[in-house]
Amino acid sequence: MLLLEAMGTTLAMTAIGCVLGFLIAFVIVFLRQTPGLWALPIRFLAICYVEVFRRIPFLVVIYLVLFFIRSIVSEVSLFTIAVVAICIYSTAYTADIIRGGFESVSRQQIEAARAMNFSRWQTLMNVIVPQSWPVILPPAVAFAISFIKDTALVSQVGVFELTFRGKELNNEGFSALLVFGTIAFLYFLMSYPLSRWGRWLEQRLASSPSQRSKQRLRPAYSP
Amino acid sequence: MHHLQVKDLSSAYGPLTVLKGVNFTLAKGETAALIGPSGSGKSTVLRVLMGLNKPTGGEVLIDGAALDYSRPASVRAARERMAIVFQQYNLFQNMSVLRNVTIAPVKIKGRPRKEVEAEAERLLSKVGLADKHHAYPDELSGGQQQRVAIARALALRPQILLLDEVTSALDPELVNEVLDTIRGLAADGMTMLIVSHEMAFVREVATKVVMMDEGLVVEQGPPEQIFGAPKTDRAREFVGKILRH
Ligand SMILES: Nc1ncnc2c1ncn2[C@@H]1O[C@H](COP(=O)(O)OP(=O)(O)O)[C@@H](O)[C@H]1O
Ligand SMILES: [Mg+2]
């Protein structure tokens, strides 16, 4: 069925774009925190990227990507364009979430690692990330979920996608109320379980590592 | 030759100069106590030695060789030779006790995990925590966490151990278990630089006392001299104050 296929496309675009965006944002935050004079241009670029793309509406990003890519290569799928746009946008957005998470780790934890000769990267991977992902993941997941709805915007540039399908069906003579009612319901079906999962993650991550280890050791006694 | 020599060391927090030319020396196997009023710069001295704060002048020499803290390789060398234990323990909250102790020797120094784990178990027994390997820091008392922090520092096999008010954050009944651990290290001949407000303890274990005030060393010498017959007015005043407590 057309609507189901469009639903799959929406989910796929959001998932790929957000996961890629998250990974790139992670690298950008690391670069942004590079100390020293020689890294000044890197820091400047990283800050510009985040500040600029966070302030542009998503629709504008889509058009920019569309025209930029089209001006270089003519044969490129709209799916790719959508994923690139989502990726660019989610990179800028999650970079701030990740930075906030990293900064929630106390300076003493980082100094303890540095005093034991951990490099900046080793400190990040062994101390900062394990301590900050409980802070980072819930808002990052919430962002990705809210983005499912924004992906509808992509239909503006022609990707076969939920809302777009709806317009088509509507034009073919189906009742508007029925079609858009169905679409609203499908959006709900997609985002409700995901947001429940997000909340569950949040609660689970709120418990300390030692509590989690106990849950692992004694599953029968855990609530 | 001195094991550690600090020469005219200065350091600042932004515009605030907190070390104004600190001089002292440490011999191998010696337990030196760094004492002085709060804010006199004791922690800053240890932080500069560990490369956590930048020196603005002066020299640090280990076995006669100067460390240049503006060079990353020198900072790494300093951290190879010295290890620090902080007032607030600063154990990695996301790791078990055993992992806290083994991670740096295994991941940073690349020593075999089996060997490091065996050594970690020995060190944890030595600080009286043989049964806590798999506990997480937030399941331990402050005194236990501090003893793990000492074991973690020893696992790095430092030549010099720096201790910054390691009992100040502890409840009074937990202070002695940590002091006992340090007594044991002193008896083993570990070279240590201890910042402490426990004056009775300092008089008992220190072979040398370095007294600081306002970013300068005002007097240094054996504990009998500093506590019994201080030569400078400033030292006499400070000793008078702490002995009245
Ligand atoms: N992070 C900091 N930023 C600014 N000033 C600091 C900081 N840490 C310490 N200081 C100042 O440096 C001086 C020395 O501090 P410190 O070395 O901690 O003294 P001590 O350990 O002897 O109590 C104090 O005047 C203190 O206010
Ligand atoms: Mg201090």
Coordinates of C-alpha atoms and ligand atoms in Angstrom, one line a residue:
Chain A
M1 CA 0.0 0.0 0.0
L2 CA 1.2 3.4 -0.9
L3 CA 0.8 5.0 2.5
L4 CA 2.8 2.2 4.2
E5 CA 5.6 2.5 1.8
A6 CA 5.7 6.3 2.3
M7 CA 5.8 5.6 6.1
G8 CA 8.8 3.4 5.6
T9 CA 10.5 6.0 3.6
T10 CA 9.9 8.7 6.2
L11 CA 11.3 6.5 9.0
A12 CA 14.3 5.5 6.9
M13 CA 15.2 9.1 6.0
T14 CA 14.8 10.2 9.6
A15 CA 16.8 7.3 11.0
I16 CA 19.7 7.5 8.6
G17 CA 19.8 11.3 8.7
C18 CA 19.7 11.5 12.4
V19 CA 22.2 8.7 13.1
L20 CA 24.7 10.2 10.6
G21 CA 24.0 13.7 12.0
F22 CA 24.6 12.4 15.6
L23 CA 28.0 10.9 14.6
I24 CA 29.1 14.0 12.8
A25 CA 27.9 16.2 15.6
F26 CA 30.0 14.1 18.0
V27 CA 33.2 14.8 15.9
I28 CA 32.3 18.5 15.6
V29 CA 32.0 18.9 19.4
F30 CA 35.3 17.1 19.9
L31 CA 37.0 19.5 17.4
R32 CA 35.3 22.5 18.9
Q33 CA 36.9 21.7 22.2
T34 CA 40.4 21.3 20.8
P35 CA 42.7 23.6 22.9
G36 CA 45.6 25.6 21.5
L37 CA 46.1 28.4 19.0
W38 CA 46.6 26.3 16.0
A39 CA 43.1 24.9 16.4
L40 CA 41.4 28.3 16.3
P41 CA 40.2 28.0 12.7
I42 CA 38.8 24.5 13.4
R43 CA 37.0 25.9 16.5
F44 CA 35.7 28.9 14.5
L45 CA 34.3 26.7 11.7
A46 CA 32.7 24.3 14.1
I47 CA 31.0 27.0 16.0
C48 CA 29.8 28.8 12.8
Y49 CA 28.3 25.6 11.5
V50 CA 26.3 24.9 14.6
E51 CA 25.2 28.5 15.1
V52 CA 24.2 29.0 11.5
F53 CA 22.3 25.8 10.8
R54 CA 20.5 25.9 14.1
R55 CA 18.9 29.2 13.1
I56 CA 17.8 28.4 9.6
P57 CA 14.4 26.8 9.2
F58 CA 14.5 23.2 8.0
L59 CA 12.7 23.9 4.8
V60 CA 15.4 26.4 3.8
V61 CA 18.0 23.8 4.5
I62 CA 16.2 21.4 2.2
Y63 CA 16.1 23.9 -0.7
L64 CA 19.7 24.9 -0.1
V65 CA 20.8 21.2 -0.3
L66 CA 18.5 20.6 -3.3
F67 CA 19.9 23.5 -5.3
F68 CA 23.5 23.0 -4.2
I69 CA 23.6 19.3 -5.1
R70 CA 21.6 19.7 -8.3
S71 CA 24.1 22.4 -9.4
I72 CA 27.0 19.9 -9.1
V73 CA 25.4 16.6 -10.1
S74 CA 22.2 16.3 -12.0
E75 CA 21.4 12.6 -11.3
V76 CA 20.8 12.3 -7.6
S77 CA 17.8 10.7 -5.9
L78 CA 15.5 12.8 -3.9
F79 CA 15.9 10.3 -1.0
T80 CA 19.6 11.2 -0.9
I81 CA 18.9 14.9 -0.9
A82 CA 16.4 14.4 1.9
V83 CA 18.9 12.4 4.0
V84 CA 21.6 15.0 3.4
A85 CA 19.3 17.8 4.5
I86 CA 18.2 15.9 7.6
C87 CA 21.8 15.0 8.4
I88 CA 22.9 18.7 8.2
Y89 CA 20.1 19.9 10.3
S90 CA 20.3 17.2 12.9
T91 CA 24.1 17.6 13.2
A92 CA 23.7 21.3 14.1
Y93 CA 20.9 20.4 16.6
T94 CA 22.4 17.4 18.3
A95 CA 25.8 19.1 18.6
D96 CA 24.4 21.4 21.2
I97 CA 22.8 18.4 23.0
I98 CA 26.1 16.5 23.0
R99 CA 28.1 19.6 24.1
G100 CA 25.7 20.1 27.0
G101 CA 26.1 16.4 28.0
F102 CA 29.9 16.6 27.8
E103 CA 29.9 19.7 30.0
S104 CA 27.8 18.0 32.6
V105 CA 30.8 15.7 33.5
S106 CA 32.7 17.3 36.4
R107 CA 36.1 18.9 35.7
Q108 CA 37.6 16.7 38.5
Q109 CA 36.8 13.5 36.6
I110 CA 38.6 14.9 33.6
E111 CA 41.6 16.1 35.5
A112 CA 41.9 12.7 37.2
A113 CA 42.1 11.1 33.8
R114 CA 44.5 13.7 32.4
A115 CA 46.8 13.3 35.4
M116 CA 47.0 9.6 34.6
N117 CA 48.2 10.5 31.1
F118 CA 44.9 9.8 29.3
S119 CA 44.9 11.6 25.9
R120 CA 42.0 13.9 25.1
W121 CA 40.4 11.2 23.0
Q122 CA 41.0 8.5 25.7
T123 CA 39.4 10.7 28.3
L124 CA 36.4 11.3 26.0
M125 CA 35.8 7.6 25.3
N126 CA 36.5 6.2 28.7
V127 CA 35.2 8.8 31.1
I128 CA 33.2 11.6 29.4
V129 CA 31.0 9.5 27.0
P130 CA 30.1 6.8 29.5
Q131 CA 29.2 9.4 32.1
S132 CA 27.3 11.7 29.8
W133 CA 25.2 9.5 27.5
P134 CA 22.4 9.3 30.1
V135 CA 22.2 13.0 29.7
I136 CA 22.6 13.1 25.9
L137 CA 20.4 10.2 24.7
P138 CA 16.9 11.2 25.9
P139 CA 16.9 14.7 24.3
A140 CA 18.6 13.2 21.2
V141 CA 16.0 10.6 20.8
A142 CA 13.2 13.1 21.5
F143 CA 14.7 15.3 18.7
A144 CA 14.8 12.4 16.3
I145 CA 11.2 11.5 17.1
S146 CA 10.0 15.1 16.6
F147 CA 11.9 15.1 13.4
I148 CA 9.6 12.4 11.9
K149 CA 7.0 15.1 11.6
D150 CA 9.4 17.6 10.1
T151 CA 10.3 15.0 7.5
A152 CA 6.9 15.7 6.0
L153 CA 8.4 18.9 4.8
V154 CA 10.6 17.0 2.5
S155 CA 7.5 16.2 0.4
Q156 CA 7.7 19.9 -0.6
V157 CA 10.6 19.0 -2.8
G158 CA 9.0 15.9 -4.2
V159 CA 10.1 12.9 -2.1
F160 CA 7.3 10.3 -2.0
E161 CA 6.5 10.6 1.5
L162 CA 3.5 10.5 3.8
T163 CA 1.9 13.9 3.4
F164 CA 2.7 13.9 -0.3
R165 CA 0.9 10.6 -0.8
G166 CA -2.0 12.1 1.1
K167 CA -2.2 15.0 -1.4
E168 CA -2.1 12.6 -4.3
L169 CA -4.8 10.4 -2.9
N170 CA -6.8 13.5 -2.1
N171 CA -6.5 14.6 -5.7
E172 CA -7.6 11.2 -6.9
G173 CA -11.0 11.8 -5.2
F174 CA -10.6 10.2 -1.7
S175 CA -12.2 12.2 1.1
A176 CA -9.8 14.7 2.5
L177 CA -10.8 13.9 6.1
L178 CA -10.3 10.2 5.7
V179 CA -7.0 10.5 4.0
F180 CA -5.4 13.0 6.4
G181 CA -7.1 11.3 9.3
T182 CA -5.3 8.1 8.3
I183 CA -2.0 10.0 7.9
A184 CA -2.4 11.6 11.3
F185 CA -3.0 8.1 12.8
L186 CA 0.0 6.7 11.0
Y187 CA 2.2 9.5 12.4
F188 CA 0.9 8.7 15.8
L189 CA 1.6 5.0 15.3
M190 CA 5.2 5.8 14.4
S191 CA 6.0 8.4 17.1
Y192 CA 4.0 7.1 20.1
P193 CA 6.0 3.9 20.7
L194 CA 9.2 5.7 20.0
S195 CA 8.5 8.5 22.5
R196 CA 7.5 5.8 25.1
W197 CA 10.8 4.1 24.4
G198 CA 12.5 7.5 24.8
R199 CA 10.9 8.0 28.2
W200 CA 11.8 4.4 29.3
L201 CA 15.4 5.1 28.3
E202 CA 15.4 8.3 30.3
Q203 CA 14.2 6.5 33.4
R204 CA 16.6 3.6 33.0
L205 CA 19.6 6.0 32.4
A206 CA 18.7 8.0 35.5
S207 CA 19.8 5.1 37.7
S208 CA 23.5 5.0 38.6
P209 CA 26.0 2.5 37.1
S210 CA 26.1 0.5 40.3
Q211 CA 22.3 0.2 40.3
R212 CA 22.4 -0.9 36.7
S213 CA 25.0 -3.5 37.5
K214 CA 22.8 -4.9 40.2
Q215 CA 19.9 -5.0 37.8
R216 CA 22.2 -7.0 35.5
L217 CA 23.3 -9.4 38.2
R218 CA 19.9 -10.0 39.9
P219 CA 17.2 -9.5 37.2
A220 CA 14.8 -11.6 39.3
Y221 CA 14.7 -9.0 42.1
S222 CA 14.6 -5.9 40.0
P223 CA 11.2 -4.1 39.9
Chain B
M1 CA 71.4 15.1 43.8
H2 CA 67.8 15.8 44.8
H3 CA 65.1 13.5 43.7
L4 CA 62.7 16.4 43.2
Q5 CA 63.8 20.0 43.1
V6 CA 61.3 22.9 42.8
K7 CA 63.1 26.1 41.9
D8 CA 61.5 29.6 41.9
L9 CA 58.3 28.1 40.7
S10 CA 55.5 30.6 39.9
S11 CA 52.0 30.2 38.6
A12 CA 48.9 32.2 38.2
Y13 CA 45.1 31.9 37.8
G14 CA 44.5 34.6 35.1
P15 CA 45.7 37.9 36.6
L16 CA 46.0 36.4 40.1
T17 CA 49.6 35.2 40.9
V18 CA 49.3 32.4 43.4
L19 CA 52.8 31.0 43.4
K20 CA 55.5 33.7 43.7
G21 CA 58.7 31.7 43.5
V22 CA 58.4 28.4 45.4
N23 CA 61.6 26.6 46.4
F24 CA 61.9 23.2 48.1
T25 CA 63.6 19.8 47.5
L26 CA 62.7 16.2 48.2
A27 CA 65.0 13.3 48.6
K28 CA 64.3 9.7 47.6
G29 CA 62.3 7.8 50.2
E30 CA 61.4 11.0 52.0
T31 CA 57.9 11.9 53.2
A32 CA 57.6 15.7 53.0
A33 CA 54.6 17.6 54.3
L34 CA 53.5 20.8 52.6
I35 CA 51.6 22.9 55.2
G36 CA 50.3 26.4 55.5
P37 CA 47.1 28.4 55.7
S38 CA 44.2 27.8 53.4
G39 CA 44.8 29.6 50.1
S40 CA 48.6 29.7 50.4
G41 CA 49.0 27.8 47.2
K42 CA 49.7 24.2 48.3
S43 CA 47.2 22.6 45.9
T44 CA 48.5 24.7 43.1
V45 CA 52.1 23.4 43.7
L46 CA 50.8 19.8 43.2
R47 CA 48.7 20.8 40.2
V48 CA 51.6 22.4 38.5
L49 CA 53.8 19.4 39.2
M50 CA 51.1 17.2 37.5
G51 CA 50.8 19.5 34.5
L52 CA 47.2 20.5 35.4
N53 CA 48.2 24.1 35.9
K54 CA 50.8 26.0 33.8
P55 CA 53.9 27.4 35.5
T56 CA 54.7 31.0 34.6
G57 CA 58.3 30.7 35.7
G58 CA 60.9 28.7 37.5
E59 CA 61.9 25.1 37.2
V60 CA 61.0 21.6 38.2
L61 CA 63.8 19.0 38.2
I62 CA 63.5 15.3 38.7
D63 CA 66.8 13.6 39.3
G64 CA 68.5 16.7 38.0
A65 CA 66.7 16.8 34.7
A66 CA 64.4 19.8 34.1
L67 CA 60.8 19.3 33.0
D68 CA 59.5 21.7 30.3
Y69 CA 55.8 21.9 30.9
S70 CA 55.2 23.7 27.6
R71 CA 56.1 20.5 25.8
P72 CA 53.5 17.7 25.8
A73 CA 56.2 15.1 25.9
S74 CA 57.6 16.6 29.1
V75 CA 54.1 16.8 30.7
R76 CA 53.7 13.1 29.9
A77 CA 57.0 12.3 31.5
A78 CA 56.0 14.2 34.6
R79 CA 52.8 12.2 34.8
E80 CA 54.8 9.0 34.3
R81 CA 57.0 9.8 37.3
M82 CA 54.4 11.3 39.7
A83 CA 50.9 10.4 40.6
I84 CA 48.4 12.5 42.5
V85 CA 45.5 11.6 44.9
F86 CA 42.9 14.4 45.2
Q87 CA 40.9 15.6 48.2
Q88 CA 37.6 14.5 46.6
Y89 CA 39.0 11.1 45.5
N90 CA 37.8 11.6 41.9
L91 CA 37.3 7.9 41.2
F92 CA 35.7 7.3 37.8
Q93 CA 32.1 7.0 38.6
N94 CA 31.4 4.8 35.6
M95 CA 33.9 2.1 36.5
S96 CA 34.1 -0.6 39.1
V97 CA 36.9 -0.4 41.8
L98 CA 39.0 -2.9 39.9
R99 CA 38.7 -1.1 36.6
N100 CA 39.5 2.3 38.3
V101 CA 42.8 0.8 39.4
T102 CA 43.6 -1.1 36.2
I103 CA 42.5 1.1 33.4
A104 CA 45.5 3.4 33.2
P105 CA 48.2 0.7 33.5
V106 CA 46.4 -1.4 30.9
K107 CA 45.1 1.2 28.4
I108 CA 47.7 3.9 28.8
K109 CA 50.8 2.1 29.6
G110 CA 49.9 -1.0 27.6
R111 CA 50.9 -3.5 30.3
P112 CA 49.3 -7.0 30.2
R113 CA 45.9 -7.1 31.7
K114 CA 46.5 -10.3 33.7
E115 CA 49.6 -8.9 35.4
V116 CA 48.0 -5.6 36.1
E117 CA 44.9 -7.2 37.6
A118 CA 47.0 -9.4 39.9
E119 CA 48.9 -6.3 41.0
A120 CA 45.6 -4.4 41.5
E121 CA 44.3 -7.2 43.8
R122 CA 47.5 -7.0 45.8
L123 CA 47.2 -3.2 46.1
L124 CA 43.6 -3.4 47.1
S125 CA 44.4 -5.9 49.8
K126 CA 47.1 -3.6 51.0
V127 CA 44.7 -0.7 51.5
G128 CA 42.2 -3.2 53.1
L129 CA 39.7 -3.4 50.3
A130 CA 40.3 -7.0 49.0
D131 CA 36.5 -7.7 49.0
K132 CA 35.4 -4.6 47.1
H133 CA 36.8 -5.2 43.6
H134 CA 33.4 -5.2 41.9
A135 CA 31.8 -2.4 43.8
Y136 CA 31.2 1.0 42.2
P137 CA 32.5 4.2 43.8
D138 CA 29.0 5.3 44.9
E139 CA 28.6 2.2 46.9
L140 CA 31.7 2.9 49.1
S141 CA 32.2 5.2 52.0
G142 CA 34.5 8.3 51.6
G143 CA 37.3 6.5 53.4
Q144 CA 37.0 3.4 51.2
Q145 CA 36.9 5.6 48.0
Q146 CA 40.0 7.4 49.1
R147 CA 41.9 4.2 49.8
V148 CA 40.9 3.0 46.3
A149 CA 42.2 6.3 44.9
I150 CA 45.5 5.6 46.7
A151 CA 45.6 2.1 45.2
R152 CA 44.8 3.6 41.8
A153 CA 47.7 6.0 42.1
L154 CA 50.1 3.2 43.2
A155 CA 49.1 1.0 40.3
L156 CA 50.8 3.6 38.1
R157 CA 54.1 2.8 39.9
P158 CA 55.0 6.4 40.4
Q159 CA 58.4 7.5 41.8
I160 CA 56.7 10.2 43.7
L161 CA 53.2 10.2 45.2
L162 CA 51.4 13.5 45.7
L163 CA 48.6 13.6 48.3
D164 CA 46.4 16.7 48.5
E165 CA 44.5 16.9 51.8
V166 CA 43.3 13.3 51.3
T167 CA 41.5 13.2 54.6
S168 CA 39.8 16.6 54.6
A169 CA 36.6 15.5 52.9
L170 CA 36.2 12.5 55.3
D171 CA 34.1 12.0 58.4
P172 CA 36.3 12.0 61.5
E173 CA 35.9 8.3 62.1
L174 CA 37.1 7.5 58.6
V175 CA 40.3 9.6 58.8
N176 CA 42.4 7.0 60.6
E177 CA 41.9 4.2 58.0
V178 CA 43.4 6.4 55.3
L179 CA 46.2 7.7 57.6
D180 CA 47.1 4.1 58.4
T181 CA 47.4 3.4 54.7
I182 CA 49.8 6.4 54.3
R183 CA 51.8 5.3 57.3
G184 CA 52.3 2.0 55.6
L185 CA 53.5 3.6 52.5
A186 CA 56.0 5.8 54.4
A187 CA 57.3 2.6 56.1
D188 CA 57.7 1.0 52.7
G189 CA 60.0 3.9 51.7
M190 CA 57.6 5.5 49.2
T191 CA 58.6 9.1 48.2
M192 CA 55.7 11.3 49.1
L193 CA 54.7 14.9 49.1
I194 CA 51.7 15.3 51.4
V195 CA 49.5 18.4 51.8
S196 CA 47.8 17.9 55.2
H197 CA 46.1 19.8 58.0
E198 CA 46.5 16.8 60.3
M199 CA 49.4 18.3 62.3
A200 CA 49.8 15.3 64.7
F201 CA 50.1 13.0 61.7
V202 CA 52.6 15.3 60.0
R203 CA 54.8 15.4 63.1
E204 CA 54.6 11.6 63.2
V205 CA 55.4 10.6 59.6
A206 CA 57.0 13.6 57.9
T207 CA 60.8 13.6 57.6
K208 CA 60.6 17.1 56.2
V209 CA 58.1 20.0 56.6
V210 CA 57.7 22.7 54.0
M211 CA 55.7 25.7 55.2
M212 CA 54.0 27.9 52.7
D213 CA 52.3 31.3 53.0
E214 CA 50.9 33.6 50.3
G215 CA 52.5 31.7 47.4
L216 CA 56.0 31.5 49.0
V217 CA 57.8 28.9 51.1
V218 CA 58.5 30.6 54.5
E219 CA 60.5 27.9 56.1
Q220 CA 61.5 24.2 55.5
G221 CA 63.2 21.7 57.7
P222 CA 62.7 18.7 59.9
P223 CA 59.4 18.6 61.9
E224 CA 61.3 19.2 65.2
Q225 CA 62.6 22.5 63.9
I226 CA 59.3 23.7 62.3
F227 CA 57.1 22.8 65.2
G228 CA 59.7 23.1 68.0
A229 CA 61.9 26.1 67.1
P230 CA 60.7 27.9 64.0
K231 CA 63.2 30.4 62.7
T232 CA 60.9 32.9 60.9
D233 CA 58.2 35.1 62.5
R234 CA 55.6 33.9 60.0
A235 CA 56.3 30.2 60.8
R236 CA 56.2 30.9 64.5
E237 CA 52.9 32.7 64.1
F238 CA 51.3 29.8 62.0
V239 CA 52.6 27.1 64.4
G240 CA 51.3 29.1 67.4
K241 CA 47.9 29.2 65.7
I242 CA 47.7 25.5 64.9
L243 CA 49.0 24.4 68.3
R244 CA 46.4 26.4 70.1
H245 CA 43.7 24.5 68.3
Ligands
LIG1 N1 40.4 27.6 39.9 C1 40.8 28.8 40.5 N2 40.6 30.0 39.9 C2 41.0 31.1 40.4 N3 41.7 31.2 41.6 C3 42.0 30.0 42.2 C4 41.6 28.8 41.7 N4 42.0 27.8 42.5 C5 42.6 28.4 43.5 N5 42.7 29.7 43.3 C6 43.3 30.7 44.2 O1 44.7 30.4 44.3 C7 45.2 30.6 45.6 C8 45.9 29.3 46.1 O2 44.9 28.3 46.1 P1 45.3 26.8 46.5 O3 46.5 26.4 45.8 O4 44.1 25.9 46.3 O5 45.6 26.9 48.1 P2 45.7 25.8 49.2 O6 45.7 24.5 48.6 O7 46.9 26.1 49.9 O8 44.5 26.1 50.1 C9 44.0 31.0 46.4 O9 44.0 32.4 46.6 C10 42.8 30.6 45.6 O10 41.8 31.5 45.8
MG2 MG 44.2 23.0 48.7

